[in-house]
Amino acid sequence: MPTRAVPPSAAALVGSLRGVGYSLETAIADILDNSIAAGAKGIEVQWEWNDGEPVGWILDDGSGMHSDRLVEAMRFGGIGPEAERSAEDLGRFGLGLKTASLSQCRQLTVASKTRSGLASFTWDLDQLRKNGGGWDLIEGDAGLPEEIRNQLKSKKSGTLVVWRKVDFGRTTDRPSYESFLADLQRVDAHLGMVFHRFLAGDARPLKITLNASRVPAWDPFLERDESTIRNPEQHINGPGGRVLVRGFVLPHRDRFRSEIEFEKTGGPDGWTAQQGFYVYRQKRLLSAGGWLGLGGSRAWTRDETSRLARIRIDIPNTADHDWRIDVRKAIARPPDAIRKPLQRIAEDVRRKAREVFVHRGQYGSRQKAAGVSRIWQVNPEGSKRRYTMRRDHELIQLIKGRIDKTGFDLLEGLLDLIERTVPVDRVWLDVTERGVPDEQVDSSELVSAALSMARLMERAGLSPLEVVGRLSTMDPFDKVEDIEQKLLRKLQGAKR
């Protein structure tokens, strides 16, 4: 059968690949994957404004590449998705280095150093357009400035990736200096999130710097916090290999020491957006947040009441095809065979997250205030009423002991009426549409309310120590720091 070779036009194809959808931060993260695969222990990311003509470079101390291997690394599709990769190889399609780089710039130079010497090659999009569609890779660094070239000379081995003619994939809309700085802040946050397990030592230790400042790790799961609820790790055997899944429920807002700490834990996109599944491939984050289309006929949305729920999924790099990892390594989709077990795990984590959310952090055996006395209780599914008031609550018992049969019946009728008219639908709608009210604890107001209650309890025959002991563990008075001392001082002062 006769055939005819139809090679693609280099300029046209590369121009099309520029629109794959990389942002600056995802493009840089893709380059860092190559450095990690090369065994780098330190990676330096450097950006210069250069009077509105930005230049960026990434330098690692990995094993480097000799000339022939570097040419293959510069080839589009050099190592395809079907190739067998080592356990530490974070590559996927053999396109990342080129596609990620040229999505942000029109001139890419890669120089690499090994014991056998130094080699460098350059792709220049303007040159490709002039050459009528040929794939002409430039040998050498195409006049790379000496101060940038020297970055690699000080290393025993390593690779230097340089972006020149930076246009961020735009035709005319170039960023201002302020926008450029904001972009770098997003890069810092993104790298700290994507590679947090490397930066924190959960994977092979790695140091990343951005313009000489160390990139800090951002742990989505706040694993070291004693108030975080950690579900046991579960194994699911699926297409492509075994998947490890572990759910976390993060602490309620009231458990954080400051508003700054709370906002930082929320993540780059905030608490609501960052809830859900976190998919990792060889401990490199692929997908941050979202519910992966789970939830049955009505897929779960990122709502306020489940914002404390986060679930870690670890997949091997043998599962790329089944999880449909995209070129940017930014999207993952679970195979049908494991969607049901994933949904069961997620339902449990979401339920616990809602409990913590509703009870303002006072949930679970690990909470330091697990002995707090609450008047409301949540009943299991199938109960006559979902929410009821505890008849054995200290105050209700105290009132019952001070009233006659008629008063007892009247109190019981009042409690029954309150339970029947709890505006659950209205509360749910308000939270969904407007979020949780930002109610800061007013200590002075709570102390005043507790003092009024304490005086009534004293009249009922309780001693000051009994009164203070009961109120200090009663919701909402338990939220006031040193509530016992404050109440005792006021009660004793009133008797003088």
Short mmCIF file of C-alpha atoms in Angstrom, two decimals:
data_model
loop_
_atom_site.label_atom_id
_atom_site.label_comp_id
_atom_site.label_asym_id
_atom_site.label_seq_id
_atom_site.Cartn_x
_atom_site.Cartn_y
_atom_site.Cartn_z
CA MET A 1 0.00 0.00 0.00
CA PRO A 2 1.59 3.30 -1.01
CA THR A 3 2.13 5.85 1.73
CA ARG A 4 3.24 9.43 1.90
CA ALA A 5 5.11 11.08 4.75
CA VAL A 6 3.23 14.13 6.10
CA PRO A 7 5.47 15.68 8.78
CA PRO A 8 3.81 18.46 10.76
CA SER A 9 4.93 22.04 10.38
CA ALA A 10 7.12 22.77 13.39
CA ALA A 11 6.06 26.39 13.74
CA ALA A 12 2.35 25.58 13.38
CA LEU A 13 2.40 22.59 15.75
CA VAL A 14 4.43 24.32 18.44
CA GLY A 15 2.19 27.37 18.10
CA SER A 16 -0.83 25.15 18.73
CA LEU A 17 0.83 23.43 21.71
CA ARG A 18 1.36 26.84 23.31
CA GLY A 19 -2.38 26.91 23.95
CA VAL A 20 -2.57 23.64 25.92
CA GLY A 21 -3.49 25.62 29.03
CA TYR A 22 -0.39 26.06 31.16
CA SER A 23 -0.23 28.94 33.61
CA LEU A 24 3.15 30.27 34.70
CA GLU A 25 3.03 28.27 37.94
CA THR A 26 1.97 24.97 36.34
CA ALA A 27 4.61 25.38 33.63
CA ILE A 28 7.39 25.87 36.18
CA ALA A 29 6.12 22.90 38.23
CA ASP A 30 6.33 20.71 35.12
CA ILE A 31 9.99 21.69 34.61
CA LEU A 32 10.75 20.84 38.23
CA ASP A 33 9.45 17.31 37.62
CA ASN A 34 12.43 16.72 35.33
CA SER A 35 14.83 17.98 37.99
CA ILE A 36 13.37 15.62 40.58
CA ALA A 37 13.59 12.70 38.13
CA ALA A 38 17.28 13.59 37.66
CA GLY A 39 17.90 13.20 41.40
CA ALA A 40 18.22 16.90 42.23
CA LYS A 41 18.48 17.86 45.89
CA GLY A 42 18.26 21.59 45.26
CA ILE A 43 16.41 23.58 42.59
CA GLU A 44 16.79 27.33 42.08
CA VAL A 45 14.06 29.27 40.26
CA GLN A 46 15.10 32.78 39.27
CA TRP A 47 13.12 35.55 37.59
CA GLU A 48 14.21 39.03 36.51
CA TRP A 49 11.88 41.82 35.36
CA ASN A 50 14.55 43.09 32.96
CA ASP A 51 12.77 46.39 32.17
CA GLY A 52 9.61 44.69 30.99
CA GLU A 53 11.38 41.89 29.06
CA PRO A 54 11.36 39.16 31.74
CA VAL A 55 13.91 36.38 31.80
CA GLY A 56 13.53 33.24 33.90
CA TRP A 57 15.70 30.24 34.56
CA ILE A 58 15.61 27.03 36.58
CA LEU A 59 18.83 25.43 37.78
CA ASP A 60 19.15 22.04 39.48
CA ASP A 61 22.02 19.95 40.86
CA GLY A 62 20.80 16.67 39.36
CA SER A 63 22.74 14.16 37.31
CA GLY A 64 22.64 16.21 34.11
CA MET A 65 22.45 14.94 30.50
CA HIS A 66 25.13 14.27 27.94
CA SER A 67 24.68 15.67 24.42
CA ASP A 68 22.77 12.78 22.82
CA ARG A 69 20.39 12.47 25.74
CA LEU A 70 19.81 16.22 25.79
CA VAL A 71 18.83 16.14 22.13
CA GLU A 72 16.24 13.47 22.95
CA ALA A 73 14.99 15.58 25.85
CA MET A 74 14.52 18.50 23.42
CA ARG A 75 12.64 16.30 20.95
CA PHE A 76 8.86 16.72 21.04
CA GLY A 77 7.39 13.39 22.20
CA GLY A 78 10.85 11.98 22.78
CA ILE A 79 9.71 9.60 25.52
CA GLY A 80 6.01 8.85 25.07
CA PRO A 81 3.35 7.85 27.60
CA GLU A 82 3.75 4.13 26.85
CA ALA A 83 7.40 4.05 27.89
CA GLU A 84 8.23 2.23 31.12
CA ARG A 85 9.45 4.73 33.70
CA SER A 86 11.36 4.45 36.95
CA ALA A 87 9.59 4.89 40.28
CA GLU A 88 10.93 8.45 40.67
CA ASP A 89 10.19 9.56 37.10
CA LEU A 90 7.47 12.21 37.20
CA GLY A 91 7.27 12.52 33.41
CA ARG A 92 4.31 11.43 31.34
CA PHE A 93 4.08 12.39 27.65
CA GLY A 94 7.61 13.48 26.72
CA LEU A 95 6.27 16.97 26.09
CA GLY A 96 6.53 18.76 29.43
CA LEU A 97 9.95 20.40 29.12
CA LYS A 98 9.20 21.86 25.71
CA THR A 99 5.46 22.49 25.88
CA ALA A 100 5.52 23.98 29.37
CA SER A 101 8.46 26.24 28.54
CA LEU A 102 7.24 27.44 25.16
CA SER A 103 3.79 28.14 26.59
CA GLN A 104 5.47 31.03 28.41
CA CYS A 105 8.35 32.02 26.12
CA ARG A 106 9.45 31.94 22.49
CA GLN A 107 13.07 30.94 23.13
CA LEU A 108 14.05 27.95 25.24
CA THR A 109 17.65 27.07 26.03
CA VAL A 110 18.62 23.98 27.98
CA ALA A 111 22.22 23.51 29.10
CA SER A 112 23.26 20.39 30.96
CA LYS A 113 26.48 19.36 32.64
CA THR A 114 27.86 15.89 33.36
CA ARG A 115 31.32 14.55 34.10
CA SER A 116 31.89 14.25 30.35
CA GLY A 117 31.25 17.93 29.74
CA LEU A 118 28.60 20.51 29.01
CA ALA A 119 26.04 20.52 26.19
CA SER A 120 23.36 23.03 25.27
CA PHE A 121 20.59 23.37 22.69
CA THR A 122 17.94 25.99 21.91
CA TRP A 123 14.47 26.11 20.45
CA ASP A 124 13.58 29.51 18.99
CA LEU A 125 10.01 29.94 17.70
CA ASP A 126 10.90 32.98 15.62
CA GLN A 127 13.63 30.94 13.91
CA LEU A 128 11.19 28.05 13.27
CA ARG A 129 8.79 30.41 11.51
CA LYS A 130 11.58 31.67 9.25
CA ASN A 131 12.63 28.15 8.29
CA GLY A 132 9.37 27.21 6.56
CA GLY A 133 8.18 24.57 9.01
CA GLY A 134 11.37 22.56 9.62
CA TRP A 135 12.41 21.18 12.99
CA ASP A 136 15.73 22.99 13.31
CA LEU A 137 17.12 22.69 16.81
CA ILE A 138 19.88 25.24 17.44
CA GLU A 139 23.13 23.79 18.77
CA GLY A 140 24.49 25.90 21.61
CA ASP A 141 22.93 28.44 23.91
CA ALA A 142 22.16 31.12 21.28
CA GLY A 143 24.11 33.89 22.96
CA LEU A 144 23.03 33.23 26.53
CA PRO A 145 24.30 36.05 28.81
CA GLU A 146 27.45 35.13 30.68
CA GLU A 147 25.95 35.77 34.13
CA ILE A 148 23.24 33.18 33.43
CA ARG A 149 25.60 30.68 31.77
CA ASN A 150 27.90 30.84 34.81
CA GLN A 151 25.10 29.57 37.08
CA LEU A 152 25.75 26.04 35.82
CA LYS A 153 29.54 26.20 35.84
CA SER A 154 29.66 26.17 39.64
CA LYS A 155 27.84 22.81 39.75
CA LYS A 156 29.49 19.39 39.48
CA SER A 157 26.51 18.34 37.44
CA GLY A 158 23.05 19.67 36.75
CA THR A 159 20.72 21.24 34.22
CA LEU A 160 19.89 24.85 33.45
CA VAL A 161 16.58 25.71 31.72
CA VAL A 162 16.39 29.31 30.48
CA TRP A 163 13.31 31.13 29.18
CA ARG A 164 13.93 34.17 26.98
CA LYS A 165 11.56 36.19 24.81
CA VAL A 166 9.03 35.68 27.58
CA ASP A 167 5.50 36.67 26.57
CA PHE A 168 3.55 34.39 28.97
CA GLY A 169 1.71 33.00 25.94
CA ARG A 170 0.10 36.36 25.16
CA THR A 171 0.13 38.33 21.93
CA THR A 172 0.00 41.92 23.15
CA ASP A 173 -1.36 41.89 26.73
CA ARG A 174 1.86 42.02 28.73
CA PRO A 175 1.76 42.20 32.54
CA SER A 176 2.74 45.28 34.53
CA TYR A 177 5.52 45.05 37.10
CA GLU A 178 2.89 44.73 39.86
CA SER A 179 1.19 41.89 37.99
CA PHE A 180 4.56 40.23 37.45
CA LEU A 181 5.22 40.27 41.21
CA ALA A 182 1.74 38.87 41.86
CA ASP A 183 2.50 36.08 39.38
CA LEU A 184 5.63 35.19 41.33
CA GLN A 185 3.62 35.02 44.55
CA ARG A 186 1.32 32.52 42.88
CA VAL A 187 4.35 30.53 41.71
CA ASP A 188 5.67 30.40 45.28
CA ALA A 189 2.32 29.21 46.68
CA HIS A 190 1.81 26.68 43.89
CA LEU A 191 5.26 25.09 44.21
CA GLY A 192 4.85 24.90 47.99
CA MET A 193 1.58 23.04 47.47
CA VAL A 194 2.52 20.72 44.57
CA PHE A 195 5.84 19.60 46.06
CA HIS A 196 5.00 19.94 49.76
CA ARG A 197 5.76 16.30 50.51
CA PHE A 198 9.25 16.69 49.07
CA LEU A 199 9.84 20.00 50.85
CA ALA A 200 8.64 18.61 54.19
CA GLY A 201 10.61 15.34 53.97
CA ASP A 202 7.66 12.97 53.40
CA ALA A 203 9.28 12.16 50.04
CA ARG A 204 12.93 12.43 49.02
CA PRO A 205 14.17 15.68 50.65
CA LEU A 206 14.25 18.65 48.31
CA LYS A 207 15.01 22.36 48.61
CA ILE A 208 13.40 24.83 46.20
CA THR A 209 14.21 28.53 46.14
CA LEU A 210 12.46 31.30 44.25
CA ASN A 211 14.65 34.36 43.73
CA ALA A 212 16.91 33.11 46.55
CA SER A 213 14.04 32.71 49.06
CA ARG A 214 13.22 29.20 50.18
CA VAL A 215 9.80 27.95 49.09
CA PRO A 216 7.87 26.76 52.19
CA ALA A 217 5.78 23.59 52.15
CA TRP A 218 2.01 23.93 52.46
CA ASP A 219 0.43 20.85 54.03
CA PRO A 220 -3.23 20.59 52.93
CA PHE A 221 -4.00 18.12 55.72
CA LEU A 222 -2.45 19.83 58.75
CA GLU A 223 -1.29 16.39 59.87
CA ARG A 224 0.74 17.57 62.84
CA ASP A 225 -2.15 19.45 64.46
CA GLU A 226 -3.67 17.50 67.35
CA SER A 227 -7.16 18.76 66.43
CA THR A 228 -7.05 17.24 62.92
CA ILE A 229 -9.14 14.09 62.59
CA ARG A 230 -7.20 11.40 60.69
CA ASN A 231 -9.01 8.43 59.20
CA PRO A 232 -7.09 5.15 58.80
CA GLU A 233 -5.36 4.71 55.45
CA GLN A 234 -7.27 2.42 53.10
CA HIS A 235 -6.00 0.42 50.11
CA ILE A 236 -8.03 0.06 46.93
CA ASN A 237 -6.91 -2.29 44.18
CA GLY A 238 -7.77 -0.72 40.87
CA PRO A 239 -6.66 -0.55 37.24
CA GLY A 240 -3.00 0.37 37.01
CA GLY A 241 -2.13 -0.64 40.57
CA ARG A 242 -3.01 -0.19 44.22
CA VAL A 243 -4.31 3.20 45.35
CA LEU A 244 -3.81 4.49 48.91
CA VAL A 245 -6.56 6.70 50.34
CA ARG A 246 -6.70 8.60 53.63
CA GLY A 247 -9.27 11.12 54.80
CA PHE A 248 -8.68 14.14 57.02
CA VAL A 249 -11.02 16.57 58.75
CA LEU A 250 -9.25 19.82 59.52
CA PRO A 251 -9.84 21.82 62.73
CA HIS A 252 -12.67 24.32 63.01
CA ARG A 253 -11.89 28.01 62.65
CA ASP A 254 -12.17 28.44 66.44
CA ARG A 255 -9.19 26.11 66.92
CA PHE A 256 -6.69 28.34 65.15
CA ARG A 257 -4.51 30.73 67.11
CA SER A 258 -5.03 33.62 64.70
CA GLU A 259 -6.94 34.67 61.62
CA ILE A 260 -3.67 34.70 59.65
CA GLU A 261 -2.99 31.06 60.54
CA PHE A 262 -6.54 30.12 59.58
CA GLU A 263 -6.32 31.83 56.18
CA LYS A 264 -2.90 30.29 55.46
CA THR A 265 -4.19 26.79 56.16
CA GLY A 266 -7.07 27.44 53.76
CA GLY A 267 -4.60 27.25 50.87
CA PRO A 268 -3.87 29.30 47.73
CA ASP A 269 -7.53 29.34 46.63
CA GLY A 270 -9.22 29.46 50.03
CA TRP A 271 -11.06 26.99 52.26
CA THR A 272 -14.11 26.32 50.11
CA ALA A 273 -12.19 25.82 46.86
CA GLN A 274 -9.51 23.61 48.46
CA GLN A 275 -11.87 21.00 49.96
CA GLY A 276 -12.07 17.51 48.50
CA PHE A 277 -9.63 15.06 46.94
CA TYR A 278 -5.89 15.59 46.56
CA VAL A 279 -4.46 13.21 43.99
CA TYR A 280 -0.73 12.46 44.13
CA ARG A 281 1.46 10.58 41.70
CA GLN A 282 4.74 9.48 43.26
CA LYS A 283 3.97 12.05 46.03
CA ARG A 284 3.77 14.89 43.51
CA LEU A 285 0.40 16.65 43.70
CA LEU A 286 -1.66 16.48 40.51
CA SER A 287 -5.13 17.62 41.50
CA ALA A 288 -5.80 19.91 44.48
CA GLY A 289 -9.39 19.89 45.71
CA GLY A 290 -12.76 19.10 44.19
CA TRP A 291 -14.87 15.98 44.46
CA LEU A 292 -13.86 14.25 41.20
CA GLY A 293 -17.45 14.17 39.96
CA LEU A 294 -18.55 11.90 42.82
CA GLY A 295 -21.85 12.19 44.65
CA GLY A 296 -24.18 10.03 42.56
CA SER A 297 -26.76 11.50 40.21
CA ARG A 298 -26.15 14.92 41.72
CA ALA A 299 -22.41 15.51 41.91
CA TRP A 300 -21.14 17.05 45.12
CA THR A 301 -20.33 20.74 45.05
CA ARG A 302 -17.78 22.59 47.14
CA ASP A 303 -20.10 23.88 49.86
CA GLU A 304 -19.34 25.61 53.14
CA THR A 305 -20.33 22.74 55.40
CA SER A 306 -17.81 20.31 53.88
CA ARG A 307 -14.93 22.75 53.55
CA LEU A 308 -12.94 21.03 56.33
CA ALA A 309 -12.91 17.71 54.43
CA ARG A 310 -9.75 16.76 52.53
CA ILE A 311 -8.81 13.33 51.21
CA ARG A 312 -5.37 12.20 50.03
CA ILE A 313 -5.09 9.71 47.18
CA ASP A 314 -1.72 8.22 46.17
CA ILE A 315 -1.57 6.58 42.76
CA PRO A 316 1.47 4.89 41.13
CA ASN A 317 2.83 6.18 37.81
CA THR A 318 1.65 2.89 36.28
CA ALA A 319 -1.93 4.20 36.65
CA ASP A 320 -1.53 7.28 34.42
CA HIS A 321 -3.62 5.91 31.58
CA ASP A 322 -6.45 4.69 33.80
CA TRP A 323 -6.60 7.97 35.72
CA ARG A 324 -6.45 9.95 32.44
CA ILE A 325 -3.65 12.26 33.54
CA ASP A 326 -3.46 15.23 31.17
CA VAL A 327 -0.36 16.75 29.55
CA ARG A 328 -0.07 19.45 32.22
CA LYS A 329 -0.38 16.86 35.00
CA ALA A 330 -3.04 19.09 36.52
CA ILE A 331 -6.15 16.93 36.08
CA ALA A 332 -6.88 13.37 37.24
CA ARG A 333 -10.07 11.35 36.82
CA PRO A 334 -10.68 8.16 38.81
CA PRO A 335 -11.43 4.99 36.84
CA ASP A 336 -14.97 3.63 37.12
CA ALA A 337 -13.78 0.51 38.96
CA ILE A 338 -12.88 2.45 42.13
CA ARG A 339 -15.46 5.24 42.12
CA LYS A 340 -17.80 3.46 44.56
CA PRO A 341 -15.19 2.78 47.27
CA LEU A 342 -13.90 6.34 46.86
CA GLN A 343 -17.43 7.66 47.31
CA ARG A 344 -17.94 5.61 50.49
CA ILE A 345 -14.73 7.00 51.97
CA ALA A 346 -15.66 10.53 50.96
CA GLU A 347 -19.17 10.24 52.43
CA ASP A 348 -17.66 9.34 55.81
CA VAL A 349 -15.14 12.21 55.72
CA ARG A 350 -17.79 14.72 54.60
CA ARG A 351 -20.11 13.62 57.40
CA LYS A 352 -17.40 14.11 60.03
CA ALA A 353 -16.47 17.45 58.51
CA ARG A 354 -20.07 18.64 58.80
CA GLU A 355 -20.15 17.59 62.47
CA VAL A 356 -17.00 19.59 63.23
CA PHE A 357 -18.35 22.52 61.23
CA VAL A 358 -21.69 22.55 63.07
CA HIS A 359 -20.23 22.00 66.55
CA ARG A 360 -17.52 24.65 66.05
CA GLY A 361 -14.70 22.14 66.42
CA GLN A 362 -16.02 20.25 69.44
CA TYR A 363 -16.23 16.81 67.81
CA GLY A 364 -14.41 13.50 68.08
CA SER A 365 -12.40 11.79 70.79
CA ARG A 366 -9.26 13.71 69.99
CA GLN A 367 -10.73 17.12 70.75
CA LYS A 368 -9.44 18.57 74.00
CA ALA A 369 -12.96 19.75 74.88
CA ALA A 370 -14.66 16.38 74.31
CA GLY A 371 -16.27 16.63 77.80
CA VAL A 372 -18.13 19.85 77.00
CA SER A 373 -21.80 19.76 78.00
CA ARG A 374 -24.13 20.65 75.12
CA ILE A 375 -27.86 21.12 75.23
CA TRP A 376 -28.40 20.08 71.59
CA GLN A 377 -27.68 16.60 70.30
CA VAL A 378 -27.66 15.22 66.74
CA ASN A 379 -29.45 11.89 66.42
CA PRO A 380 -28.59 9.16 63.91
CA GLU A 381 -30.36 8.79 60.58
CA GLY A 382 -33.77 7.17 60.97
CA SER A 383 -34.51 8.75 64.34
CA LYS A 384 -37.87 10.41 64.91
CA ARG A 385 -36.13 13.78 65.09
CA ARG A 386 -32.72 14.74 63.77
CA TYR A 387 -32.02 17.38 66.43
CA THR A 388 -33.22 17.19 70.04
CA MET A 389 -32.47 18.93 73.34
CA ARG A 390 -30.86 16.79 76.00
CA ARG A 391 -33.31 16.20 78.84
CA ASP A 392 -30.38 15.26 81.10
CA HIS A 393 -28.64 18.60 80.61
CA GLU A 394 -27.67 20.21 83.93
CA LEU A 395 -29.88 23.27 83.51
CA ILE A 396 -32.93 21.32 82.42
CA GLN A 397 -32.51 18.95 85.37
CA LEU A 398 -32.10 21.93 87.70
CA ILE A 399 -35.33 23.53 86.46
CA LYS A 400 -37.26 20.26 86.72
CA GLY A 401 -36.19 19.93 90.33
CA ARG A 402 -37.61 23.36 91.19
CA ILE A 403 -41.06 23.17 89.59
CA ASP A 404 -44.30 21.31 90.21
CA LYS A 405 -46.13 18.87 87.94
CA THR A 406 -47.85 21.64 85.97
CA GLY A 407 -44.58 23.46 85.44
CA PHE A 408 -42.88 20.20 84.47
CA ASP A 409 -45.50 19.53 81.77
CA LEU A 410 -45.24 23.12 80.54
CA LEU A 411 -41.43 22.86 80.28
CA GLU A 412 -41.68 19.56 78.40
CA GLY A 413 -44.18 21.12 76.00
CA LEU A 414 -41.87 24.10 75.40
CA LEU A 415 -38.86 21.87 74.65
CA ASP A 416 -40.99 19.76 72.30
CA LEU A 417 -42.15 22.90 70.46
CA ILE A 418 -38.58 24.17 70.06
CA GLU A 419 -37.46 20.82 68.63
CA ARG A 420 -40.37 20.71 66.17
CA THR A 421 -39.66 24.21 64.85
CA VAL A 422 -35.88 24.14 64.39
CA PRO A 423 -35.49 26.00 61.02
CA VAL A 424 -33.14 23.41 59.52
CA ASP A 425 -33.99 24.26 55.90
CA ARG A 426 -33.58 27.98 56.50
CA VAL A 427 -30.23 27.53 58.24
CA TRP A 428 -28.98 25.22 55.49
CA LEU A 429 -30.02 27.68 52.78
CA ASP A 430 -28.40 30.62 54.58
CA VAL A 431 -25.11 28.74 55.01
CA THR A 432 -25.12 27.59 51.38
CA GLU A 433 -25.85 31.05 49.97
CA ARG A 434 -24.02 33.30 52.41
CA GLY A 435 -21.48 31.12 54.20
CA VAL A 436 -21.02 30.74 57.93
CA PRO A 437 -21.62 33.88 60.02
CA ASP A 438 -18.28 35.19 61.23
CA GLU A 439 -19.22 35.22 64.90
CA GLN A 440 -16.28 36.13 67.07
CA VAL A 441 -16.51 35.01 70.70
CA ASP A 442 -17.36 38.04 72.87
CA SER A 443 -15.76 37.03 76.17
CA SER A 444 -17.27 39.84 78.23
CA GLU A 445 -20.77 39.07 76.96
CA LEU A 446 -20.39 35.36 77.69
CA VAL A 447 -19.02 36.05 81.18
CA SER A 448 -22.03 38.27 81.92
CA ALA A 449 -24.43 35.57 80.71
CA ALA A 450 -22.58 32.91 82.72
CA LEU A 451 -22.67 35.13 85.82
CA SER A 452 -26.45 35.53 85.57
CA MET A 453 -26.79 31.79 85.22
CA ALA A 454 -24.43 31.20 88.16
CA ARG A 455 -26.50 33.39 90.50
CA LEU A 456 -29.67 31.50 89.59
CA MET A 457 -27.88 28.19 90.21
CA GLU A 458 -26.66 29.47 93.61
CA ARG A 459 -30.25 30.27 94.59
CA ALA A 460 -31.10 26.68 93.71
CA GLY A 461 -28.72 25.56 96.46
CA LEU A 462 -25.47 24.91 94.60
CA SER A 463 -22.16 26.08 96.04
CA PRO A 464 -20.00 28.58 94.09
CA LEU A 465 -17.46 25.85 93.31
CA GLU A 466 -20.19 23.55 91.98
CA VAL A 467 -21.66 26.36 89.90
CA VAL A 468 -18.31 27.34 88.39
CA GLY A 469 -17.36 23.71 87.75
CA ARG A 470 -20.55 23.06 85.77
CA LEU A 471 -20.58 26.29 83.79
CA SER A 472 -16.90 26.09 82.80
CA THR A 473 -17.59 22.90 80.82
CA MET A 474 -20.90 24.05 79.36
CA ASP A 475 -21.30 25.24 75.77
CA PRO A 476 -20.82 28.15 74.98
CA PHE A 477 -19.11 29.26 78.21
CA ASP A 478 -16.24 26.79 77.74
CA LYS A 479 -14.87 29.03 74.95
CA VAL A 480 -13.95 31.79 77.44
CA GLU A 481 -10.36 31.60 78.62
CA ASP A 482 -10.03 31.27 82.44
CA ILE A 483 -13.83 31.25 82.84
CA GLU A 484 -13.54 29.57 86.27
CA GLN A 485 -11.37 32.31 87.79
CA LYS A 486 -13.46 35.09 86.27
CA LEU A 487 -16.71 33.69 87.63
CA LEU A 488 -15.30 32.96 91.09
CA ARG A 489 -13.90 36.48 91.41
CA LYS A 490 -17.26 38.04 90.50
CA LEU A 491 -19.30 35.71 92.72
CA GLN A 492 -17.02 36.21 95.72
CA GLY A 493 -16.81 39.97 95.11
CA ALA A 494 -20.61 40.26 95.17
CA LYS A 495 -20.74 38.67 98.66
CA ARG A 496 -18.30 41.10 100.24
#
